[in-house]
Amino acid sequence: MDRAALRMVCSPQFWRMAILWTLSLLHSYLLVFLRGRTAIPRRRRPRTGAGGEGRRPICVVTGATSGLGKAAAAALAREGYHVVLAGRCMQLLSEAVEKIQRQQSDAYLEAFQLDLSSYRSIKKFESSLKQWILETNSEPAIQLLVNNAGILAKSHRITEDGLDEMIQTNYIGPFILTNILVPLLKNSPVPSRVVNLTSFTHRCVFTYPVSGIDVSEGALRGMKLGQCSAGKSYHLASSYEYTKLCLLLFSYELHQQLHISSAVSVMAADPGAVETNIMRELPPCLSWFAFSVLRFLNLLQQTDSGVGAVLDAALAPAEASGEYFFGGKGRTIRSSRLSYDTEVAKKLWAESSALFKELQLRGRDLGTN
């Protein structure tokens, strides 16, 4: 074990992940067990609108270069979508497209660069996507957005927008991207959908009073969880949990705002524990140990099976909007009590919107299109 791994093993954040994350995962499966056998909802294939013969409905999958994102892109292409793969590295995106097309010669795929930790990159993606849609599709619309991208950062890094990289990538970026693409979702001639990938780790945000979770601008910038305090280590586990809870609060609030007033449904998907490269920044020996323990407990899934919850959320009937899909096989459970706090969700939305507007104004000053 090297020095970096030893330091991490001695940190409270490591034991938070080792103990609380495992207990949260087991708690989720306990909820599945207590709910008993439920009928698996029939998945609905994507549809085109009137006059849309020969045109496949468009879906966008973020973080599509590897892991669940790539698996979701492949699965949704099989379902009949024209899949837009979005990710930070064009080379990895090209490799993902080539691999999927080798397995599915009839797959319709496009790749666009997108870094959710950069407002400028999100705006560039929006512009490129709209231009591509105009060139290939008569309807300026998309039918599905899958917010899959996420990171588990081991250190506090400030983005060009002045935010904590993990918080911006996992929550602020998806919030901005979704709001930017809502007009295209509303333009869909058939019911459209947003799927946000959250995590069982959101249940670990229980140390705060229900009314006391901090969703202020400072917290969303990454300044309130101890990340920036001199001499303190980065609270990687707590920050990751926080981003996943924020994404879930956002999902439920977005459902309230869109589902009744429009044909856009919103689902939360929690795949459970899946063997991906999410822990790539941690010491390799610790990642190997974590996956080995989860495999021993029969709690670890491969991406091909772990993507089930994503497909359940993406293809469920529209009336399932606002549900929390967990672990595949059509299963839905209740998320944490805190995630259903509507007052917190509304405050989070207001603070996130304020940050969004600030970045918009800054982008205009800098000439961002």
PDB file of C-alpha atoms in Angstrom, residues 76-361:
ATOM      1  CA  LEU A  76     -31.077   3.296 -26.221  1.00  0.00           C
ATOM      2  CA  ALA A  77     -29.765   2.972 -29.783  1.00  0.00           C
ATOM      3  CA  ARG A  78     -31.155  -0.585 -29.792  1.00  0.00           C
ATOM      4  CA  GLU A  79     -34.489   0.834 -28.655  1.00  0.00           C
ATOM      5  CA  GLY A  80     -34.645   3.035 -31.729  1.00  0.00           C
ATOM      6  CA  TYR A  81     -33.225   6.369 -30.609  1.00  0.00           C
ATOM      7  CA  HIS A  82     -30.806   8.501 -32.569  1.00  0.00           C
ATOM      8  CA  VAL A  83     -28.337   8.833 -29.698  1.00  0.00           C
ATOM      9  CA  VAL A  84     -26.179  11.887 -29.102  1.00  0.00           C
ATOM     10  CA  LEU A  85     -23.173  10.845 -27.019  1.00  0.00           C
ATOM     11  CA  ALA A  86     -21.771  13.773 -25.031  1.00  0.00           C
ATOM     12  CA  GLY A  87     -18.502  13.740 -23.113  1.00  0.00           C
ATOM     13  CA  ARG A  88     -15.309  15.634 -22.373  1.00  0.00           C
ATOM     14  CA  CYS A  89     -12.890  13.693 -24.599  1.00  0.00           C
ATOM     15  CA  MET A  90     -13.583  13.484 -28.348  1.00  0.00           C
ATOM     16  CA  GLN A  91     -11.158  10.603 -28.791  1.00  0.00           C
ATOM     17  CA  LEU A  92     -12.983   8.494 -26.191  1.00  0.00           C
ATOM     18  CA  LEU A  93     -16.323   9.499 -27.694  1.00  0.00           C
ATOM     19  CA  SER A  94     -15.145   8.353 -31.123  1.00  0.00           C
ATOM     20  CA  GLU A  95     -13.987   5.058 -29.656  1.00  0.00           C
ATOM     21  CA  ALA A  96     -17.353   4.579 -27.940  1.00  0.00           C
ATOM     22  CA  VAL A  97     -19.228   5.290 -31.177  1.00  0.00           C
ATOM     23  CA  GLU A  98     -17.030   2.850 -33.116  1.00  0.00           C
ATOM     24  CA  LYS A  99     -17.510   0.106 -30.524  1.00  0.00           C
ATOM     25  CA  ILE A 100     -21.288   0.492 -30.468  1.00  0.00           C
ATOM     26  CA  GLN A 101     -21.481   0.528 -34.256  1.00  0.00           C
ATOM     27  CA  ARG A 102     -19.399  -2.643 -34.476  1.00  0.00           C
ATOM     28  CA  GLN A 103     -22.022  -4.319 -32.286  1.00  0.00           C
ATOM     29  CA  GLN A 104     -25.001  -2.562 -33.923  1.00  0.00           C
ATOM     30  CA  SER A 105     -24.432  -1.787 -37.562  1.00  0.00           C
ATOM     31  CA  ASP A 106     -27.788  -0.005 -37.782  1.00  0.00           C
ATOM     32  CA  ALA A 107     -27.216   2.249 -34.759  1.00  0.00           C
ATOM     33  CA  TYR A 108     -27.766   5.979 -35.259  1.00  0.00           C
ATOM     34  CA  LEU A 109     -25.119   7.832 -33.257  1.00  0.00           C
ATOM     35  CA  GLU A 110     -23.567  11.283 -33.039  1.00  0.00           C
ATOM     36  CA  ALA A 111     -20.822  12.565 -30.735  1.00  0.00           C
ATOM     37  CA  PHE A 112     -20.397  16.058 -29.301  1.00  0.00           C
ATOM     38  CA  GLN A 113     -17.862  17.378 -26.832  1.00  0.00           C
ATOM     39  CA  LEU A 114     -19.353  18.528 -23.531  1.00  0.00           C
ATOM     40  CA  ASP A 115     -17.678  19.399 -20.241  1.00  0.00           C
ATOM     41  CA  LEU A 116     -20.324  19.984 -17.583  1.00  0.00           C
ATOM     42  CA  SER A 117     -17.777  21.754 -15.377  1.00  0.00           C
ATOM     43  CA  SER A 118     -17.648  24.590 -17.927  1.00  0.00           C
ATOM     44  CA  TYR A 119     -20.535  26.923 -18.732  1.00  0.00           C
ATOM     45  CA  ARG A 120     -18.767  27.894 -21.952  1.00  0.00           C
ATOM     46  CA  SER A 121     -18.630  24.212 -22.997  1.00  0.00           C
ATOM     47  CA  ILE A 122     -22.350  23.746 -22.244  1.00  0.00           C
ATOM     48  CA  LYS A 123     -23.248  26.757 -24.407  1.00  0.00           C
ATOM     49  CA  LYS A 124     -21.037  25.485 -27.219  1.00  0.00           C
ATOM     50  CA  PHE A 125     -22.725  22.082 -26.967  1.00  0.00           C
ATOM     51  CA  GLU A 126     -26.164  23.726 -27.134  1.00  0.00           C
ATOM     52  CA  SER A 127     -25.210  25.622 -30.254  1.00  0.00           C
ATOM     53  CA  SER A 128     -23.699  22.555 -31.955  1.00  0.00           C
ATOM     54  CA  LEU A 129     -26.659  20.361 -31.040  1.00  0.00           C
ATOM     55  CA  LYS A 130     -29.238  22.833 -32.358  1.00  0.00           C
ATOM     56  CA  GLN A 131     -27.303  23.289 -35.592  1.00  0.00           C
ATOM     57  CA  TRP A 132     -27.068  19.514 -36.077  1.00  0.00           C
ATOM     58  CA  ILE A 133     -30.783  19.072 -35.366  1.00  0.00           C
ATOM     59  CA  LEU A 134     -31.664  21.729 -37.943  1.00  0.00           C
ATOM     60  CA  GLU A 135     -29.525  19.966 -40.504  1.00  0.00           C
ATOM     61  CA  THR A 136     -30.896  16.477 -39.869  1.00  0.00           C
ATOM     62  CA  ASN A 137     -34.390  16.782 -38.404  1.00  0.00           C
ATOM     63  CA  SER A 138     -37.431  18.859 -39.310  1.00  0.00           C
ATOM     64  CA  GLU A 139     -38.497  19.172 -35.666  1.00  0.00           C
ATOM     65  CA  PRO A 140     -36.239  21.344 -33.435  1.00  0.00           C
ATOM     66  CA  ALA A 141     -36.743  18.896 -30.582  1.00  0.00           C
ATOM     67  CA  ILE A 142     -35.269  16.096 -28.520  1.00  0.00           C
ATOM     68  CA  GLN A 143     -37.256  13.366 -26.812  1.00  0.00           C
ATOM     69  CA  LEU A 144     -34.905  12.212 -24.040  1.00  0.00           C
ATOM     70  CA  LEU A 145     -32.109  13.706 -21.920  1.00  0.00           C
ATOM     71  CA  VAL A 146     -30.099  11.370 -19.697  1.00  0.00           C
ATOM     72  CA  ASN A 147     -27.965  13.287 -17.180  1.00  0.00           C
ATOM     73  CA  ASN A 148     -25.450  10.546 -16.438  1.00  0.00           C
ATOM     74  CA  ALA A 149     -22.099  12.323 -16.182  1.00  0.00           C
ATOM     75  CA  GLY A 150     -20.479  12.490 -12.762  1.00  0.00           C
ATOM     76  CA  ILE A 151     -17.130  12.350 -10.989  1.00  0.00           C
ATOM     77  CA  LEU A 152     -15.751  11.441  -7.570  1.00  0.00           C
ATOM     78  CA  ALA A 153     -12.920  13.937  -7.158  1.00  0.00           C
ATOM     79  CA  LYS A 154     -10.232  13.365  -4.547  1.00  0.00           C
ATOM     80  CA  SER A 155      -9.237  17.024  -4.278  1.00  0.00           C
ATOM     81  CA  HIS A 156     -10.821  20.459  -4.340  1.00  0.00           C
ATOM     82  CA  ARG A 157     -10.406  21.947  -7.811  1.00  0.00           C
ATOM     83  CA  ILE A 158     -11.803  25.293  -8.925  1.00  0.00           C
ATOM     84  CA  THR A 159     -13.287  25.469 -12.423  1.00  0.00           C
ATOM     85  CA  GLU A 160     -13.006  28.398 -14.805  1.00  0.00           C
ATOM     86  CA  ASP A 161     -16.450  29.420 -13.523  1.00  0.00           C
ATOM     87  CA  GLY A 162     -15.170  29.657  -9.945  1.00  0.00           C
ATOM     88  CA  LEU A 163     -17.019  26.569  -8.641  1.00  0.00           C
ATOM     89  CA  ASP A 164     -15.945  23.302  -7.071  1.00  0.00           C
ATOM     90  CA  GLU A 165     -15.392  20.897  -9.966  1.00  0.00           C
ATOM     91  CA  MET A 166     -17.291  17.951  -8.488  1.00  0.00           C
ATOM     92  CA  ILE A 167     -20.312  20.036  -7.490  1.00  0.00           C
ATOM     93  CA  GLN A 168     -20.417  21.737 -10.882  1.00  0.00           C
ATOM     94  CA  THR A 169     -19.980  18.474 -12.832  1.00  0.00           C
ATOM     95  CA  ASN A 170     -22.453  16.451 -10.786  1.00  0.00           C
ATOM     96  CA  TYR A 171     -25.156  19.031 -10.147  1.00  0.00           C
ATOM     97  CA  ILE A 172     -24.769  22.625 -11.375  1.00  0.00           C
ATOM     98  CA  GLY A 173     -23.780  21.505 -14.888  1.00  0.00           C
ATOM     99  CA  PRO A 174     -26.766  19.131 -15.270  1.00  0.00           C
ATOM    100  CA  PHE A 175     -29.079  21.820 -13.841  1.00  0.00           C
ATOM    101  CA  ILE A 176     -27.894  24.326 -16.446  1.00  0.00           C
ATOM    102  CA  LEU A 177     -27.885  21.828 -19.318  1.00  0.00           C
ATOM    103  CA  THR A 178     -31.403  20.652 -18.512  1.00  0.00           C
ATOM    104  CA  ASN A 179     -32.793  24.173 -18.305  1.00  0.00           C
ATOM    105  CA  ILE A 180     -31.115  25.068 -21.580  1.00  0.00           C
ATOM    106  CA  LEU A 181     -32.571  21.990 -23.322  1.00  0.00           C
ATOM    107  CA  VAL A 182     -36.096  22.228 -21.821  1.00  0.00           C
ATOM    108  CA  PRO A 183     -37.382  24.199 -24.869  1.00  0.00           C
ATOM    109  CA  LEU A 184     -36.226  21.370 -27.156  1.00  0.00           C
ATOM    110  CA  LEU A 185     -37.886  18.814 -24.879  1.00  0.00           C
ATOM    111  CA  LYS A 186     -41.136  20.814 -24.893  1.00  0.00           C
ATOM    112  CA  ASN A 187     -40.971  21.018 -28.694  1.00  0.00           C
ATOM    113  CA  SER A 188     -41.109  17.241 -29.001  1.00  0.00           C
ATOM    114  CA  PRO A 189     -44.246  16.165 -30.911  1.00  0.00           C
ATOM    115  CA  VAL A 190     -44.561  13.207 -28.537  1.00  0.00           C
ATOM    116  CA  PRO A 191     -44.067  13.105 -24.734  1.00  0.00           C
ATOM    117  CA  SER A 192     -40.434  13.702 -23.810  1.00  0.00           C
ATOM    118  CA  ARG A 193     -38.390  12.932 -20.730  1.00  0.00           C
ATOM    119  CA  VAL A 194     -35.479  13.851 -18.443  1.00  0.00           C
ATOM    120  CA  VAL A 195     -33.668  11.078 -16.563  1.00  0.00           C
ATOM    121  CA  ASN A 196     -31.270  12.115 -13.788  1.00  0.00           C
ATOM    122  CA  LEU A 197     -28.807   9.558 -12.440  1.00  0.00           C
ATOM    123  CA  THR A 198     -28.595   9.844  -8.697  1.00  0.00           C
ATOM    124  CA  SER A 199     -27.151   7.469  -6.106  1.00  0.00           C
ATOM    125  CA  PHE A 200     -28.020   5.615  -2.923  1.00  0.00           C
ATOM    126  CA  THR A 201     -25.260   7.705  -1.309  1.00  0.00           C
ATOM    127  CA  HIS A 202     -27.723  10.605  -1.100  1.00  0.00           C
ATOM    128  CA  ARG A 203     -29.152   8.819   1.963  1.00  0.00           C
ATOM    129  CA  CYS A 204     -25.950   9.624   3.861  1.00  0.00           C
ATOM    130  CA  VAL A 205     -26.879  13.299   4.026  1.00  0.00           C
ATOM    131  CA  PHE A 206     -28.659  12.769   7.308  1.00  0.00           C
ATOM    132  CA  THR A 207     -26.328  14.597   9.663  1.00  0.00           C
ATOM    133  CA  TYR A 208     -28.059  17.884   8.910  1.00  0.00           C
ATOM    134  CA  PRO A 209     -31.464  18.762  10.372  1.00  0.00           C
ATOM    135  CA  VAL A 210     -34.156  18.357   7.736  1.00  0.00           C
ATOM    136  CA  SER A 211     -34.596  22.123   7.529  1.00  0.00           C
ATOM    137  CA  GLY A 212     -30.920  22.837   7.969  1.00  0.00           C
ATOM    138  CA  ILE A 213     -29.228  21.454   4.852  1.00  0.00           C
ATOM    139  CA  ASP A 214     -27.221  24.239   3.267  1.00  0.00           C
ATOM    140  CA  VAL A 215     -28.243  24.952  -0.316  1.00  0.00           C
ATOM    141  CA  SER A 216     -26.967  28.532  -0.315  1.00  0.00           C
ATOM    142  CA  GLU A 217     -24.857  29.963  -3.109  1.00  0.00           C
ATOM    143  CA  GLY A 218     -21.742  29.401  -1.015  1.00  0.00           C
ATOM    144  CA  ALA A 219     -22.549  25.718  -0.579  1.00  0.00           C
ATOM    145  CA  LEU A 220     -23.247  25.292  -4.291  1.00  0.00           C
ATOM    146  CA  ARG A 221     -19.920  26.903  -5.066  1.00  0.00           C
ATOM    147  CA  GLY A 222     -18.254  24.347  -2.804  1.00  0.00           C
ATOM    148  CA  MET A 223     -17.277  26.750  -0.046  1.00  0.00           C
ATOM    149  CA  LYS A 224     -19.368  25.430   2.864  1.00  0.00           C
ATOM    150  CA  LEU A 225     -18.416  21.774   3.252  1.00  0.00           C
ATOM    151  CA  GLY A 226     -14.883  22.342   4.458  1.00  0.00           C
ATOM    152  CA  GLN A 227     -13.251  21.957   1.067  1.00  0.00           C
ATOM    153  CA  CYS A 228     -11.479  25.272   1.161  1.00  0.00           C
ATOM    154  CA  SER A 229     -10.493  25.479   4.791  1.00  0.00           C
ATOM    155  CA  ALA A 230      -6.765  25.781   5.219  1.00  0.00           C
ATOM    156  CA  GLY A 231      -5.125  22.609   6.467  1.00  0.00           C
ATOM    157  CA  LYS A 232      -8.232  20.480   5.918  1.00  0.00           C
ATOM    158  CA  SER A 233      -8.523  17.605   3.507  1.00  0.00           C
ATOM    159  CA  TYR A 234     -11.162  17.575   0.806  1.00  0.00           C
ATOM    160  CA  HIS A 235     -14.488  16.167   1.935  1.00  0.00           C
ATOM    161  CA  LEU A 236     -14.849  13.988  -1.136  1.00  0.00           C
ATOM    162  CA  ALA A 237     -17.461  11.583   0.250  1.00  0.00           C
ATOM    163  CA  SER A 238     -19.656  14.266   1.839  1.00  0.00           C
ATOM    164  CA  SER A 239     -19.445  16.432  -1.274  1.00  0.00           C
ATOM    165  CA  TYR A 240     -20.382  13.542  -3.567  1.00  0.00           C
ATOM    166  CA  GLU A 241     -23.387  12.674  -1.388  1.00  0.00           C
ATOM    167  CA  TYR A 242     -24.419  16.315  -1.403  1.00  0.00           C
ATOM    168  CA  THR A 243     -24.339  16.534  -5.212  1.00  0.00           C
ATOM    169  CA  LYS A 244     -26.484  13.417  -5.566  1.00  0.00           C
ATOM    170  CA  LEU A 245     -29.035  14.729  -3.078  1.00  0.00           C
ATOM    171  CA  CYS A 246     -29.137  18.071  -4.907  1.00  0.00           C
ATOM    172  CA  LEU A 247     -29.705  16.278  -8.213  1.00  0.00           C
ATOM    173  CA  LEU A 248     -32.574  14.341  -6.636  1.00  0.00           C
ATOM    174  CA  LEU A 249     -34.175  17.463  -5.123  1.00  0.00           C
ATOM    175  CA  PHE A 250     -33.847  19.082  -8.544  1.00  0.00           C
ATOM    176  CA  SER A 251     -35.506  16.061 -10.194  1.00  0.00           C
ATOM    177  CA  TYR A 252     -38.562  16.229  -7.962  1.00  0.00           C
ATOM    178  CA  GLU A 253     -38.905  19.992  -8.332  1.00  0.00           C
ATOM    179  CA  LEU A 254     -38.505  19.743 -12.113  1.00  0.00           C
ATOM    180  CA  HIS A 255     -41.212  17.072 -12.112  1.00  0.00           C
ATOM    181  CA  GLN A 256     -43.560  19.434 -10.277  1.00  0.00           C
ATOM    182  CA  GLN A 257     -42.849  22.254 -12.715  1.00  0.00           C
ATOM    183  CA  LEU A 258     -42.997  20.310 -15.980  1.00  0.00           C
ATOM    184  CA  HIS A 259     -45.114  17.190 -15.763  1.00  0.00           C
ATOM    185  CA  ILE A 260     -48.478  18.839 -15.145  1.00  0.00           C
ATOM    186  CA  SER A 261     -47.952  21.866 -17.400  1.00  0.00           C
ATOM    187  CA  SER A 262     -46.259  20.037 -20.305  1.00  0.00           C
ATOM    188  CA  ALA A 263     -45.669  16.605 -21.795  1.00  0.00           C
ATOM    189  CA  VAL A 264     -42.214  16.358 -20.214  1.00  0.00           C
ATOM    190  CA  SER A 265     -41.783  13.702 -17.522  1.00  0.00           C
ATOM    191  CA  VAL A 266     -38.884  13.529 -15.082  1.00  0.00           C
ATOM    192  CA  MET A 267     -37.431  10.362 -13.568  1.00  0.00           C
ATOM    193  CA  ALA A 268     -34.631   9.637 -11.090  1.00  0.00           C
ATOM    194  CA  ALA A 269     -32.531   6.538 -11.698  1.00  0.00           C
ATOM    195  CA  ASP A 270     -30.270   4.870  -9.130  1.00  0.00           C
ATOM    196  CA  PRO A 271     -28.449   1.867 -10.613  1.00  0.00           C
ATOM    197  CA  GLY A 272     -27.018   0.732  -7.266  1.00  0.00           C
ATOM    198  CA  ALA A 273     -23.375  -0.320  -7.091  1.00  0.00           C
ATOM    199  CA  VAL A 274     -21.922  -0.748 -10.584  1.00  0.00           C
ATOM    200  CA  GLU A 275     -18.330  -1.509 -11.537  1.00  0.00           C
ATOM    201  CA  THR A 276     -17.364   1.625 -13.443  1.00  0.00           C
ATOM    202  CA  ASN A 277     -14.365   3.941 -13.363  1.00  0.00           C
ATOM    203  CA  ILE A 278     -16.073   6.416 -11.004  1.00  0.00           C
ATOM    204  CA  MET A 279     -13.301   5.814  -8.449  1.00  0.00           C
ATOM    205  CA  ARG A 280     -10.486   6.323 -10.947  1.00  0.00           C
ATOM    206  CA  GLU A 281      -8.967   9.171  -8.898  1.00  0.00           C
ATOM    207  CA  LEU A 282      -8.652   7.023  -5.779  1.00  0.00           C
ATOM    208  CA  PRO A 283      -5.636   4.773  -5.168  1.00  0.00           C
ATOM    209  CA  PRO A 284      -6.092   1.636  -7.352  1.00  0.00           C
ATOM    210  CA  CYS A 285      -5.675  -0.734  -4.412  1.00  0.00           C
ATOM    211  CA  LEU A 286      -8.590   0.913  -2.584  1.00  0.00           C
ATOM    212  CA  SER A 287     -10.839   0.794  -5.647  1.00  0.00           C
ATOM    213  CA  TRP A 288     -10.000  -2.888  -6.076  1.00  0.00           C
ATOM    214  CA  PHE A 289     -10.739  -3.560  -2.408  1.00  0.00           C
ATOM    215  CA  ALA A 290     -14.087  -1.730  -2.534  1.00  0.00           C
ATOM    216  CA  PHE A 291     -15.247  -3.623  -5.620  1.00  0.00           C
ATOM    217  CA  SER A 292     -14.038  -6.910  -4.120  1.00  0.00           C
ATOM    218  CA  VAL A 293     -16.091  -6.387  -0.949  1.00  0.00           C
ATOM    219  CA  LEU A 294     -19.200  -5.429  -2.924  1.00  0.00           C
ATOM    220  CA  ARG A 295     -18.705  -8.452  -5.185  1.00  0.00           C
ATOM    221  CA  PHE A 296     -18.389 -10.713  -2.144  1.00  0.00           C
ATOM    222  CA  LEU A 297     -21.643  -9.285  -0.763  1.00  0.00           C
ATOM    223  CA  ASN A 298     -23.261  -9.894  -4.165  1.00  0.00           C
ATOM    224  CA  LEU A 299     -24.047  -6.191  -4.435  1.00  0.00           C
ATOM    225  CA  LEU A 300     -21.843  -5.308  -7.421  1.00  0.00           C
ATOM    226  CA  GLN A 301     -23.246  -5.193 -10.949  1.00  0.00           C
ATOM    227  CA  GLN A 302     -21.558  -4.967 -14.312  1.00  0.00           C
ATOM    228  CA  THR A 303     -22.571  -2.101 -16.600  1.00  0.00           C
ATOM    229  CA  ASP A 304     -24.723  -4.307 -18.853  1.00  0.00           C
ATOM    230  CA  SER A 305     -26.999  -5.155 -15.920  1.00  0.00           C
ATOM    231  CA  GLY A 306     -26.507  -1.905 -13.989  1.00  0.00           C
ATOM    232  CA  VAL A 307     -27.930   0.092 -16.880  1.00  0.00           C
ATOM    233  CA  GLY A 308     -31.324  -1.512 -16.187  1.00  0.00           C
ATOM    234  CA  ALA A 309     -32.463   1.281 -13.865  1.00  0.00           C
ATOM    235  CA  VAL A 310     -31.598   3.867 -16.524  1.00  0.00           C
ATOM    236  CA  LEU A 311     -33.643   2.040 -19.152  1.00  0.00           C
ATOM    237  CA  ASP A 312     -36.523   1.563 -16.711  1.00  0.00           C
ATOM    238  CA  ALA A 313     -36.606   5.325 -16.111  1.00  0.00           C
ATOM    239  CA  ALA A 314     -36.130   6.212 -19.781  1.00  0.00           C
ATOM    240  CA  LEU A 315     -38.827   3.877 -21.101  1.00  0.00           C
ATOM    241  CA  ALA A 316     -41.416   3.809 -18.305  1.00  0.00           C
ATOM    242  CA  PRO A 317     -44.945   5.150 -18.898  1.00  0.00           C
ATOM    243  CA  ALA A 318     -45.233   8.931 -18.586  1.00  0.00           C
ATOM    244  CA  GLU A 319     -47.465   8.594 -15.518  1.00  0.00           C
ATOM    245  CA  ALA A 320     -44.429   7.260 -13.605  1.00  0.00           C
ATOM    246  CA  SER A 321     -42.939  10.774 -13.634  1.00  0.00           C
ATOM    247  CA  GLY A 322     -41.418  11.677 -10.287  1.00  0.00           C
ATOM    248  CA  GLU A 323     -40.557   8.069  -9.397  1.00  0.00           C
ATOM    249  CA  TYR A 324     -37.205   6.838  -8.044  1.00  0.00           C
ATOM    250  CA  PHE A 325     -36.081   3.793 -10.034  1.00  0.00           C
ATOM    251  CA  PHE A 326     -33.583   1.585  -8.231  1.00  0.00           C
ATOM    252  CA  GLY A 327     -31.475  -1.371  -9.299  1.00  0.00           C
ATOM    253  CA  GLY A 328     -33.291  -2.355 -12.484  1.00  0.00           C
ATOM    254  CA  LYS A 329     -36.127  -4.860 -13.030  1.00  0.00           C
ATOM    255  CA  GLY A 330     -38.629  -1.991 -13.000  1.00  0.00           C
ATOM    256  CA  ARG A 331     -38.264  -1.476  -9.259  1.00  0.00           C
ATOM    257  CA  THR A 332     -39.147   1.823  -7.634  1.00  0.00           C
ATOM    258  CA  ILE A 333     -38.613   2.750  -3.979  1.00  0.00           C
ATOM    259  CA  ARG A 334     -38.767   5.829  -1.785  1.00  0.00           C
ATOM    260  CA  SER A 335     -35.679   7.994  -1.590  1.00  0.00           C
ATOM    261  CA  SER A 336     -34.605   9.654   1.661  1.00  0.00           C
ATOM    262  CA  ARG A 337     -37.065  11.786   3.625  1.00  0.00           C
ATOM    263  CA  LEU A 338     -34.910  14.852   3.067  1.00  0.00           C
ATOM    264  CA  SER A 339     -35.122  14.438  -0.719  1.00  0.00           C
ATOM    265  CA  TYR A 340     -38.882  15.089  -0.596  1.00  0.00           C
ATOM    266  CA  ASP A 341     -38.598  18.392   1.306  1.00  0.00           C
ATOM    267  CA  THR A 342     -40.308  20.799  -1.091  1.00  0.00           C
ATOM    268  CA  GLU A 343     -39.135  23.927   0.727  1.00  0.00           C
ATOM    269  CA  VAL A 344     -35.506  22.859   0.424  1.00  0.00           C
ATOM    270  CA  ALA A 345     -36.073  21.929  -3.230  1.00  0.00           C
ATOM    271  CA  LYS A 346     -37.544  25.359  -4.034  1.00  0.00           C
ATOM    272  CA  LYS A 347     -34.699  27.144  -2.260  1.00  0.00           C
ATOM    273  CA  LEU A 348     -32.166  24.981  -4.098  1.00  0.00           C
ATOM    274  CA  TRP A 349     -33.846  25.828  -7.392  1.00  0.00           C
ATOM    275  CA  ALA A 350     -33.745  29.550  -6.631  1.00  0.00           C
ATOM    276  CA  GLU A 351     -30.062  29.497  -5.629  1.00  0.00           C
ATOM    277  CA  SER A 352     -29.135  27.339  -8.649  1.00  0.00           C
ATOM    278  CA  SER A 353     -31.050  29.674 -10.965  1.00  0.00           C
ATOM    279  CA  ALA A 354     -29.195  32.659  -9.516  1.00  0.00           C
ATOM    280  CA  LEU A 355     -25.869  30.962 -10.222  1.00  0.00           C
ATOM    281  CA  PHE A 356     -27.064  30.140 -13.731  1.00  0.00           C
ATOM    282  CA  LYS A 357     -27.986  33.769 -14.378  1.00  0.00           C
ATOM    283  CA  GLU A 358     -24.638  34.927 -13.041  1.00  0.00           C
ATOM    284  CA  LEU A 359     -22.822  32.598 -15.440  1.00  0.00           C
ATOM    285  CA  GLN A 360     -25.044  33.775 -18.296  1.00  0.00           C
ATOM    286  CA  LEU A 361     -24.169  37.413 -17.608  1.00  0.00           C
TER     287      LEU A 361
END
